[in-house]
XYZ file of C-alpha atoms in Angstrom:
542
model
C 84.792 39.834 143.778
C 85.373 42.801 146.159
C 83.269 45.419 145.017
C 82.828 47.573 147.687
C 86.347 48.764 148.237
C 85.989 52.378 149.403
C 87.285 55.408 146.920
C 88.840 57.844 149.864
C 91.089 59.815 149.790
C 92.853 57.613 152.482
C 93.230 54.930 149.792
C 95.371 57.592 148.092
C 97.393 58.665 151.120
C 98.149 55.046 151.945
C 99.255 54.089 148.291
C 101.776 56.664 148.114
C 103.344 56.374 151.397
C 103.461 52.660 151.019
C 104.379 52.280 147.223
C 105.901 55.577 146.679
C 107.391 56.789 149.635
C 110.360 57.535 148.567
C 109.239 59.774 145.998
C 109.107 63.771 147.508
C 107.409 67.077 147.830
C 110.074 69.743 147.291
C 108.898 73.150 148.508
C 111.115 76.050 147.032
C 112.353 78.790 149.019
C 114.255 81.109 146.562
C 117.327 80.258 146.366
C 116.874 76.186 147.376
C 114.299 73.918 148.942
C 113.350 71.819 151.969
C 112.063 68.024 150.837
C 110.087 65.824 152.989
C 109.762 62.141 151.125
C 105.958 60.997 150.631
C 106.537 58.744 154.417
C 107.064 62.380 156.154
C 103.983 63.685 154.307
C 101.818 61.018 155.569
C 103.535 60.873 158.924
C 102.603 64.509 158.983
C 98.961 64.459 158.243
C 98.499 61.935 160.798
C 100.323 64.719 163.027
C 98.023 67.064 161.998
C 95.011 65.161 162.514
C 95.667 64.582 166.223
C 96.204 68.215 166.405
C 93.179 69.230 165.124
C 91.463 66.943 166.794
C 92.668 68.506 169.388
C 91.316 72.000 168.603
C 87.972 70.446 168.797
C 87.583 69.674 164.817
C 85.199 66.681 164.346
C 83.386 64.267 161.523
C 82.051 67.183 158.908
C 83.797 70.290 160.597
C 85.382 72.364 157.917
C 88.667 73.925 157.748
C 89.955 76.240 156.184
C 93.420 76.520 154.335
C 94.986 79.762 153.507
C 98.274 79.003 151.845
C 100.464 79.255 149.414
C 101.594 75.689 147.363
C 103.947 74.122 149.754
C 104.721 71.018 152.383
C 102.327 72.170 155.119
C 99.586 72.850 152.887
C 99.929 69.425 151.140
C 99.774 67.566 154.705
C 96.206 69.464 154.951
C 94.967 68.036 151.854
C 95.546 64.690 153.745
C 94.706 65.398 157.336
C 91.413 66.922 156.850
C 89.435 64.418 154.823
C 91.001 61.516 155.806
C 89.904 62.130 159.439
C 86.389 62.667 158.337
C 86.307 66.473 158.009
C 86.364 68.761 155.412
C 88.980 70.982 153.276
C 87.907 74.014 152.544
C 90.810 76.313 150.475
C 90.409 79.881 150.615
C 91.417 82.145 147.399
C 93.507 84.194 148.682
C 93.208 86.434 145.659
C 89.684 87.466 146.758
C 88.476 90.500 147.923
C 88.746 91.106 151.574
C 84.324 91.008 151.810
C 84.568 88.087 149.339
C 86.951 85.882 151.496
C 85.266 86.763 154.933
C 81.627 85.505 152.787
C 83.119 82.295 152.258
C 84.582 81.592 155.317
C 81.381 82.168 156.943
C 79.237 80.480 154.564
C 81.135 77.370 154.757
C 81.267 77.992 158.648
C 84.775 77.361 159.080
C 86.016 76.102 162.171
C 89.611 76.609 161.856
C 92.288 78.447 159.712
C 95.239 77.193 158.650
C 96.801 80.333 157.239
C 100.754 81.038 156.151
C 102.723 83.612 158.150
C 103.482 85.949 155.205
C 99.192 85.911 154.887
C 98.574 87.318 158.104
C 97.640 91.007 157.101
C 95.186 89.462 154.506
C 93.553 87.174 157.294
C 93.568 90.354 159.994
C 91.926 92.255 157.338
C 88.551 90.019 157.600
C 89.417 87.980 161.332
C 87.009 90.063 163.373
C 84.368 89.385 160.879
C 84.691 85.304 160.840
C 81.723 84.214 163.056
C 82.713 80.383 163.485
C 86.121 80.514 163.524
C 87.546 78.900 166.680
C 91.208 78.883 166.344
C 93.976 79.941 164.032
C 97.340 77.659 162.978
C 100.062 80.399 161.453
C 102.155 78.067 159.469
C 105.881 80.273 159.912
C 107.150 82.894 161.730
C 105.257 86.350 161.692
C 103.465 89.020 163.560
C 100.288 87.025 164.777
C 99.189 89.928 166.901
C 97.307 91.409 163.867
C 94.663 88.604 164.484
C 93.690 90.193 168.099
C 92.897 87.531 170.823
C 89.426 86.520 170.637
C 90.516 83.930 168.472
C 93.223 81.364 169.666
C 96.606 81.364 167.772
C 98.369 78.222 167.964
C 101.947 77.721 165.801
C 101.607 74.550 163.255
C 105.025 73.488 163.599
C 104.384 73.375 167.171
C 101.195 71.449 167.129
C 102.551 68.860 164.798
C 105.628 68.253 166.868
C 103.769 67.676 169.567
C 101.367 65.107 168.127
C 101.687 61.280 167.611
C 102.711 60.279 164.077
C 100.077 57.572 164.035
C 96.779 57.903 163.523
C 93.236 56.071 163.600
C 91.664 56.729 160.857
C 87.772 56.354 160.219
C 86.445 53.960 157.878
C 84.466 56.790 155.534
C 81.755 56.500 153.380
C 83.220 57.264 149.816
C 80.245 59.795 149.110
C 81.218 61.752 152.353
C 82.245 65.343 151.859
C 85.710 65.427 151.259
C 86.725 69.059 149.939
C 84.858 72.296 149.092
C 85.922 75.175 146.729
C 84.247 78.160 145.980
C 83.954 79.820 142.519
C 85.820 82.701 142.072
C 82.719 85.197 141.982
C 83.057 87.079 138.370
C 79.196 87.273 138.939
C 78.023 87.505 142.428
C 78.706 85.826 145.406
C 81.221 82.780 145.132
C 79.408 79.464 145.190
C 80.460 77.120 147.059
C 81.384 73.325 145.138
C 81.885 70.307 147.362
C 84.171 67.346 146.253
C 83.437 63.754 147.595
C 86.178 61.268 148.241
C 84.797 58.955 145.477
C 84.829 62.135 143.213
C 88.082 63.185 144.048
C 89.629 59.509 143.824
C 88.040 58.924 140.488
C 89.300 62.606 139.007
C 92.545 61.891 140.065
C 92.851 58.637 138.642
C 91.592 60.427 135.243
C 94.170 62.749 134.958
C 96.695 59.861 134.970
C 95.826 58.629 131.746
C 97.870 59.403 128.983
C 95.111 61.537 127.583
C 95.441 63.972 130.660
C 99.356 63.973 131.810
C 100.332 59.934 131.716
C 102.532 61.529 135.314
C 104.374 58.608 136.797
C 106.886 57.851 138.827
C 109.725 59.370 136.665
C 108.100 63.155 136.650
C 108.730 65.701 138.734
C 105.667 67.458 138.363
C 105.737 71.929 138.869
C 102.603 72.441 140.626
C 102.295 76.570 139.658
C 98.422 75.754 139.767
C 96.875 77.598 142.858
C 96.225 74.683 145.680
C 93.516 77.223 147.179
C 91.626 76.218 144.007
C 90.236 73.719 141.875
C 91.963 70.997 143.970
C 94.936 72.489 142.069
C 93.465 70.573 138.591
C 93.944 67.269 141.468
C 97.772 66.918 140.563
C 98.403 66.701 144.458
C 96.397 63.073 144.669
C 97.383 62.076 141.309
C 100.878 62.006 141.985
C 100.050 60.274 145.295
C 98.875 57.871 143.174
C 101.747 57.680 140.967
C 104.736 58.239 142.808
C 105.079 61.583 140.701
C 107.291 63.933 143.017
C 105.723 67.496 143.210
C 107.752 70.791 143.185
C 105.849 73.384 145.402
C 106.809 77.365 144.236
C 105.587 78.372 147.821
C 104.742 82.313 147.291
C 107.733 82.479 144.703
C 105.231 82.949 141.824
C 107.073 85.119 139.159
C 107.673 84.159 135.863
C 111.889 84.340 136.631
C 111.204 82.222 139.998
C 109.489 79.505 138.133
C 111.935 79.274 135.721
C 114.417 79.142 138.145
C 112.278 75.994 140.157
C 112.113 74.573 136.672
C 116.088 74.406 135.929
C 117.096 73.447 139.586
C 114.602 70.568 140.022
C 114.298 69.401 136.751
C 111.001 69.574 136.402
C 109.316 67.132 133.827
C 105.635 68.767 133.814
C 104.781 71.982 134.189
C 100.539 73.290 134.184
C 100.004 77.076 134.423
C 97.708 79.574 133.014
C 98.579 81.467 129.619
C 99.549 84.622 131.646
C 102.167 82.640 133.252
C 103.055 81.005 130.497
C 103.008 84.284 128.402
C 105.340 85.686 131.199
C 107.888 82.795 131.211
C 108.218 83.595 127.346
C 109.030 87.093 127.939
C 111.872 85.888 130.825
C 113.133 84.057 127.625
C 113.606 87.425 126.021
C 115.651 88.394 128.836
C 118.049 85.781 129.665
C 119.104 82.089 128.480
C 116.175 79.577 129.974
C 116.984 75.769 130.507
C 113.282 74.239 129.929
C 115.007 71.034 128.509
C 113.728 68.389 131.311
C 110.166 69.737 130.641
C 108.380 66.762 128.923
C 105.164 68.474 128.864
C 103.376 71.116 129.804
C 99.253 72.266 130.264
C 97.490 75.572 130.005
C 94.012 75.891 131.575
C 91.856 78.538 132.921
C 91.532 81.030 129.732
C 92.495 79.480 125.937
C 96.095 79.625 125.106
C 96.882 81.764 122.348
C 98.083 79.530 118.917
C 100.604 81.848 118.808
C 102.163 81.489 122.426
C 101.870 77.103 121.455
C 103.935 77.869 118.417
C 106.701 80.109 120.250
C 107.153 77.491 122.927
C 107.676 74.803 120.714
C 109.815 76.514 118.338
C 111.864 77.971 120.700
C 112.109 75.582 123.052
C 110.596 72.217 121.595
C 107.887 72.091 124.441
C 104.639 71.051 123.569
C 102.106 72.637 125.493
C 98.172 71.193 125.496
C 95.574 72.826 126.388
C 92.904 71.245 129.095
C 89.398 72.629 130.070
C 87.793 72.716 132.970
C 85.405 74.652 135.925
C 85.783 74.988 139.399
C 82.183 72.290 139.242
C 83.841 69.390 137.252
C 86.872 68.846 139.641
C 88.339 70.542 137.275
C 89.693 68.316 134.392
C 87.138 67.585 131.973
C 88.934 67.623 128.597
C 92.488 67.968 127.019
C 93.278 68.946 123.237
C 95.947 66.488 122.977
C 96.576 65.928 118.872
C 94.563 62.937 116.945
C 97.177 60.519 116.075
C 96.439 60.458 112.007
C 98.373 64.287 112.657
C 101.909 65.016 111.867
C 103.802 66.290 115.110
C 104.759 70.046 114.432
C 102.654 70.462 111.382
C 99.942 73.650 111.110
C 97.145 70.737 111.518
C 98.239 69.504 114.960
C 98.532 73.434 116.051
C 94.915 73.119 114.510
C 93.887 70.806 117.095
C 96.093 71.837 119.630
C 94.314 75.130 120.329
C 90.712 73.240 119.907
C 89.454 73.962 123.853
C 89.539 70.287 124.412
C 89.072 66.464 123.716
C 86.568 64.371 126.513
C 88.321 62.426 129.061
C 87.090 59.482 129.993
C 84.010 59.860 132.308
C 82.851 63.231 131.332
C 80.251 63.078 129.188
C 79.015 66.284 127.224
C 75.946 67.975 125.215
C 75.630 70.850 123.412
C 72.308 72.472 123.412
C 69.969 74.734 121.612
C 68.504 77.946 123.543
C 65.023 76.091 123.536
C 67.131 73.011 124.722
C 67.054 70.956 121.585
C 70.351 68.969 121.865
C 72.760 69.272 118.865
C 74.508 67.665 116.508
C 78.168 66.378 117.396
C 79.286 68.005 113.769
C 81.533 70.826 114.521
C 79.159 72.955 113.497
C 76.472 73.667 115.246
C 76.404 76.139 118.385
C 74.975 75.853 121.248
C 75.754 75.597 124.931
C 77.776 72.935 126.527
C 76.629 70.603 129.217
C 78.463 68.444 131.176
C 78.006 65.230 133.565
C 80.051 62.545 135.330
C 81.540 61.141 138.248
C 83.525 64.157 139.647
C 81.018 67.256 138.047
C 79.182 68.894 140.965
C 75.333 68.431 140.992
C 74.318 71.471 143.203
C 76.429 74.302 145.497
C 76.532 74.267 148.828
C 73.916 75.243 150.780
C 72.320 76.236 146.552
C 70.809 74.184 144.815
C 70.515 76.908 141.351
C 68.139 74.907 139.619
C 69.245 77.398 136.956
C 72.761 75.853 136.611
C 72.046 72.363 137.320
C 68.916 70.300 135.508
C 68.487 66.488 134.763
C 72.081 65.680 136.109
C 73.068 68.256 133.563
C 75.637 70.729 134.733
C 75.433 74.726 132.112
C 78.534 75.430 131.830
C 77.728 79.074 130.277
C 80.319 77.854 127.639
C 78.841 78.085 123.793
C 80.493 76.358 121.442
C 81.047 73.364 119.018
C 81.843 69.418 119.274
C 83.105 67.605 116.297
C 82.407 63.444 116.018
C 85.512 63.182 117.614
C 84.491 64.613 121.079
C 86.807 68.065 119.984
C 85.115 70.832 121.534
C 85.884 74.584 120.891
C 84.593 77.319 123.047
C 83.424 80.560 120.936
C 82.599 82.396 124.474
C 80.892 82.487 127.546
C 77.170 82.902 127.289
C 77.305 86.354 129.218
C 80.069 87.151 126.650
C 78.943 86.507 123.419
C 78.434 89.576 120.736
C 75.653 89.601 118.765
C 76.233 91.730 115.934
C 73.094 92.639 113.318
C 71.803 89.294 114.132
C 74.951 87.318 113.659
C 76.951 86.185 116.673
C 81.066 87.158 116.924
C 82.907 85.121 119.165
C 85.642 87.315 121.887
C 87.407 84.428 122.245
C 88.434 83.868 118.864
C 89.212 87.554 118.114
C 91.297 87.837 121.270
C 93.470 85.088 120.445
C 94.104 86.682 116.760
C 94.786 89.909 118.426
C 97.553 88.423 121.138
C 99.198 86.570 118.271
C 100.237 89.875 116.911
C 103.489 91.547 118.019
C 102.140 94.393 118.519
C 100.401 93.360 121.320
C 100.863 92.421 125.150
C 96.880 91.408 125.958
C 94.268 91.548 124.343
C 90.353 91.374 125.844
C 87.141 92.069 123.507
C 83.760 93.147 125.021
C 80.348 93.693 123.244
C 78.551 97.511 123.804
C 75.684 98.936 122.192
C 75.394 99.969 118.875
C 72.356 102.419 116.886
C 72.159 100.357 113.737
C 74.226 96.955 115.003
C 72.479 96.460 118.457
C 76.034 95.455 119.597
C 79.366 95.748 118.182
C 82.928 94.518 119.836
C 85.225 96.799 121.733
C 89.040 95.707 121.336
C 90.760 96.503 124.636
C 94.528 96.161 123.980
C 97.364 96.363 126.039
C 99.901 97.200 123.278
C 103.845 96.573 123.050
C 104.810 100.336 121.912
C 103.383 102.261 119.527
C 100.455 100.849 117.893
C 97.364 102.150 116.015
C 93.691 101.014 116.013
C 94.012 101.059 111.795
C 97.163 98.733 112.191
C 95.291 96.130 114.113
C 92.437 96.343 112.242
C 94.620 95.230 109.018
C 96.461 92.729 111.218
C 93.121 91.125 111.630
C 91.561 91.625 107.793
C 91.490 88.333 106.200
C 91.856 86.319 109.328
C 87.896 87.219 110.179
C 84.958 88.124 108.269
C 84.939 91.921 107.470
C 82.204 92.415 109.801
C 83.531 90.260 113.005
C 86.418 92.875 112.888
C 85.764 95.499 115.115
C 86.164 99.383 114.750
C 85.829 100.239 118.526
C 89.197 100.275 120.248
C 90.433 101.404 123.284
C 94.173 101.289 124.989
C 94.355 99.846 128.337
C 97.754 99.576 130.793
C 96.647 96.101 132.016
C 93.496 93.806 131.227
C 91.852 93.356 134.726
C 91.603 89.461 135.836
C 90.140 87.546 138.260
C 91.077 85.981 141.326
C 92.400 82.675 139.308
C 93.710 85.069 136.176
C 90.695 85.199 133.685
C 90.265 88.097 132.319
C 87.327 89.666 133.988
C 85.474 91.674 131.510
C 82.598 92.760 133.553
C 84.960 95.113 135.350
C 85.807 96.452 131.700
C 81.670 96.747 130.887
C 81.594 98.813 134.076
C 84.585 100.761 132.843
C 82.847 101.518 129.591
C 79.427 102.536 131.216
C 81.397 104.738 132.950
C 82.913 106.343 130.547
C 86.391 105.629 131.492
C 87.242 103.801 128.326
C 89.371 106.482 125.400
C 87.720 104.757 122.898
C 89.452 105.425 119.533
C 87.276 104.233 116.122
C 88.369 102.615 112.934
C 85.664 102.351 109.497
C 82.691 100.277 110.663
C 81.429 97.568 108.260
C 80.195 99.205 105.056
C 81.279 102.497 105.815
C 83.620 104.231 103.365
């Protein structure tokens, strides 16, 4: 028996050109697309690698991507590893300060960055202290970067390379990929993927309990490739022969419904927002979502409420997946249990549970003093989480803090039932601890977005004389709306007390880089006083 056959993410790039090559990445360009087959992808990164090899790039260099989802950004997630260096994707949804930290903490040696990117790249270029040469992937203004740092064209460099390539036998532990956090507290940490972890995640996510993607699906890849290996759907369908649809920068709503009907998409994985905001295109004009077989929300929970519209408008079942930036990211989906009728209130029940473990993530949840928990449903307590493809330190960090016995905090509190459903009641910086009794955000912002009254809906804890804390509804509202008629839409849905009577009206709930709402900028907001905050009766009060 040959046990020793390397996980790389070679293995991965050879299997699809050789098995699948016929399958394609389609990159949309507004109003049609440009296809290269899996064969051209390959041929590409080989390309690629000479090119870079050229540039000086070496066994362990890193390089940095700064792109949108597309062909050229695909051939990097190829070219780099599999010649023994390592991927690093920028957010380009960071601050300026934030990106230029990264890039320098990783020690980036070169840039791939996108044309219509440039101004966001010459906005932090004269602060990158290892960066030896930039590749502009298009046609643009390139002058913005100034010349102390070579510019070289991409289509040019891989037009002038050899399509073949020798590539290095690599240890499967190697570094293959790094991705940093997106910062809601501090400096972005930086989490590095191994080929064996990446290999192994991506085989996970082909399981019927993740997507079951083959060679029939044309899989929408909205997810951000700059992070969380975009929830490894790129390698999976390498894997499985699944063509990919690439939006390129064309990230409305509209556009992605447009991708959707021209390609015939067959799975589709966004965030709510976007999936909140391709409902709302549905108010506006006839949408054609029929080829969709699936789709998965991840990165925030998915209101009940949006799950129910979807598949009563448009018979598309949505599940809802969980993951972090440390476990790859796919570490559970809330796919129904099968003793649950389709389309009944039970499987929406389960449906908007957080998740269900995936095979080779194990998980804990654990008392303050660290007393592990029962699996019951009941109990709270934090989740931990280990396996294959979950991180076991950051880069150049080891935050003994976060990581402990090959135990990964999630900051996640919550519950697991005896049938490895977990539901997340908040994030440990988030929870509200009211009078000695905790009130979970999470569950009273998905109540409040199921009403119609509402657009978003984000729920902080401040201080209160004779509560210690009480939560502060911040609602961006569809129209006229009062803080009395939310606080009846929530009565009976709650406990009297978990409803709050501090409200406030905001034009737009400030997210993060990766679109989770990011409620430390509202705490700041409210210690500055720059919260109207309007106030309904208080528990007891008359």
């Amino acid at each position: 028996m040959q046990d020793d056959f390397p996980l790389t993410i070679t293995a991965v790039m050879e299997h699809g050109r050789r098995v699948y090559g016929r399958s394609e990445c389609v990159t949309w360009e507004g109003n049609g697309s440009r296809r290269a087959s899996f064969v051209e992808i390959a041929d590409n990164a080989a390309r690629l690698a000479n090119a870079l090899t050229g540039l000086g790039v070496s066994s362990g260099d890193r390089v940095g991507t700064l792109c949108w989802n597309q062909q050229e950004h695909l051939e990097a997630y190829f070219a780099v590893p599999c010649m023994g260096a390592v991927l690093h994707t920028l957010n380009l949804r960071l601050p300026p300060g934030q990106l230029a930290h990264i890039v320098n903490h990783a020690e980036d040696k070169v840039v791939l960055v996108d044309a219509t990117l440039l101004p966001l790249l010459a906005a932090v270029s004269s602060q990158l202290k290892t960066v030896e040469a930039f590749v502009v992937i298009g046609e643009g203004d390139t002058s913005v970067l100034g010349s102390e740092v070579p510019v070289h064209s991409y289509a040019e460099l891989v037009a002038a390379a050899s399509p073949t390539y020798e590539w290095p036998v690599l240890d499967e532990k190697s570094p293959a990929a790094m991705c940093y956090t997106s910062g809601t507290t501090g400096d972005p940490k930086g989490v590095v993927y191994s080929h064996r972890s990446t290999y192994l995640h991506a085989m996970a996510t082909l399981a019927t309990t993740v997507t079951g993607a083959n060679e029939a699906d044309r899989s929408l890849v909205v997810v951000p490739m700059f992070h969380v290996n975009a929830w490894g759907i790129p390698y999976a369908s390498f894997l499985a022969g699944a063509t990919m649809l690439m939006p390129g920068p064309h990230m409305t709503p509209a556009a992605l419904c447009d991708l959707v009907a021209a390609e015939r998409a067959t799975l589709v994985a966004a965030v709510p927002t976007l999936w909140a905001g391709i409902l709302q295109v549905g108010t506006e004009r006839e949408l054609d979502l029929s080829s969709v077989r699936m789709g998965t929300s991840g990165g925030a929970a998915i209101p009940r409420s949006l799950l129910e519209a979807f598949q009563r408008q448009y018979g598309l079942r949505i599940i809802q997946g969980w993951g972090m930036t440390e476990t790859s990211p796919v570490g559970g989906m809330a796919h129904p249990p099968v003793d649950v009728a389709l389309g009944s209130d039970e499987e929406f029940d389960w449906r908007t549970k957080s998740g269900r473990l995936i095979a080779g993530v194990q998980m804990r949840i654990v008392a303050d003093d660290g007393t592990e928990l029962p699996w019951d449903g009941e109990a709270v307590g934090e989740m931990e989480v280990r396996g294959p493809w979950i991180t076991g330190a950051y880069h150049r960090d080891p935050a003994p803090e976060k990581f402990h016995d090959g135990w990964l905090r999630t900051g996640d509190i919550g519950t697991i039932d005896d049938r490895g459903y977990f539901q997340i009641t908040d994030r440990s910086k988030d929870v509200i601890k009211s009078g000695g009794e905790w009130i979970s955000s999470v569950e009273l912002e998905n109540l409040l977005a199921a009403s119609p009254l509402v657009l978003e809906a984000a729920v902080i804890g401040i201080p209160d004389d004779k509560w210690t804390e009480r939560p502060l509804a911040c609602v961006v509202p569809r129209g006229d709306v009062t803080p009395d008629e939310l606080a009846a839409f929530l009565k009976g849905k709650v406990a009297s007390w978990q409803v709050p009577e501090n409200w406030t009206f905001v034009e737009e709930v400030p997210k993060t880089s990766v679109g989770k709402f990011d409620k430390k900028v509202l705490r700041a907001r409210f210690a500055d006083g720059d919260l109207s905050v309007q106030r309904t009766k208080a528990p007891g009060e008359k």
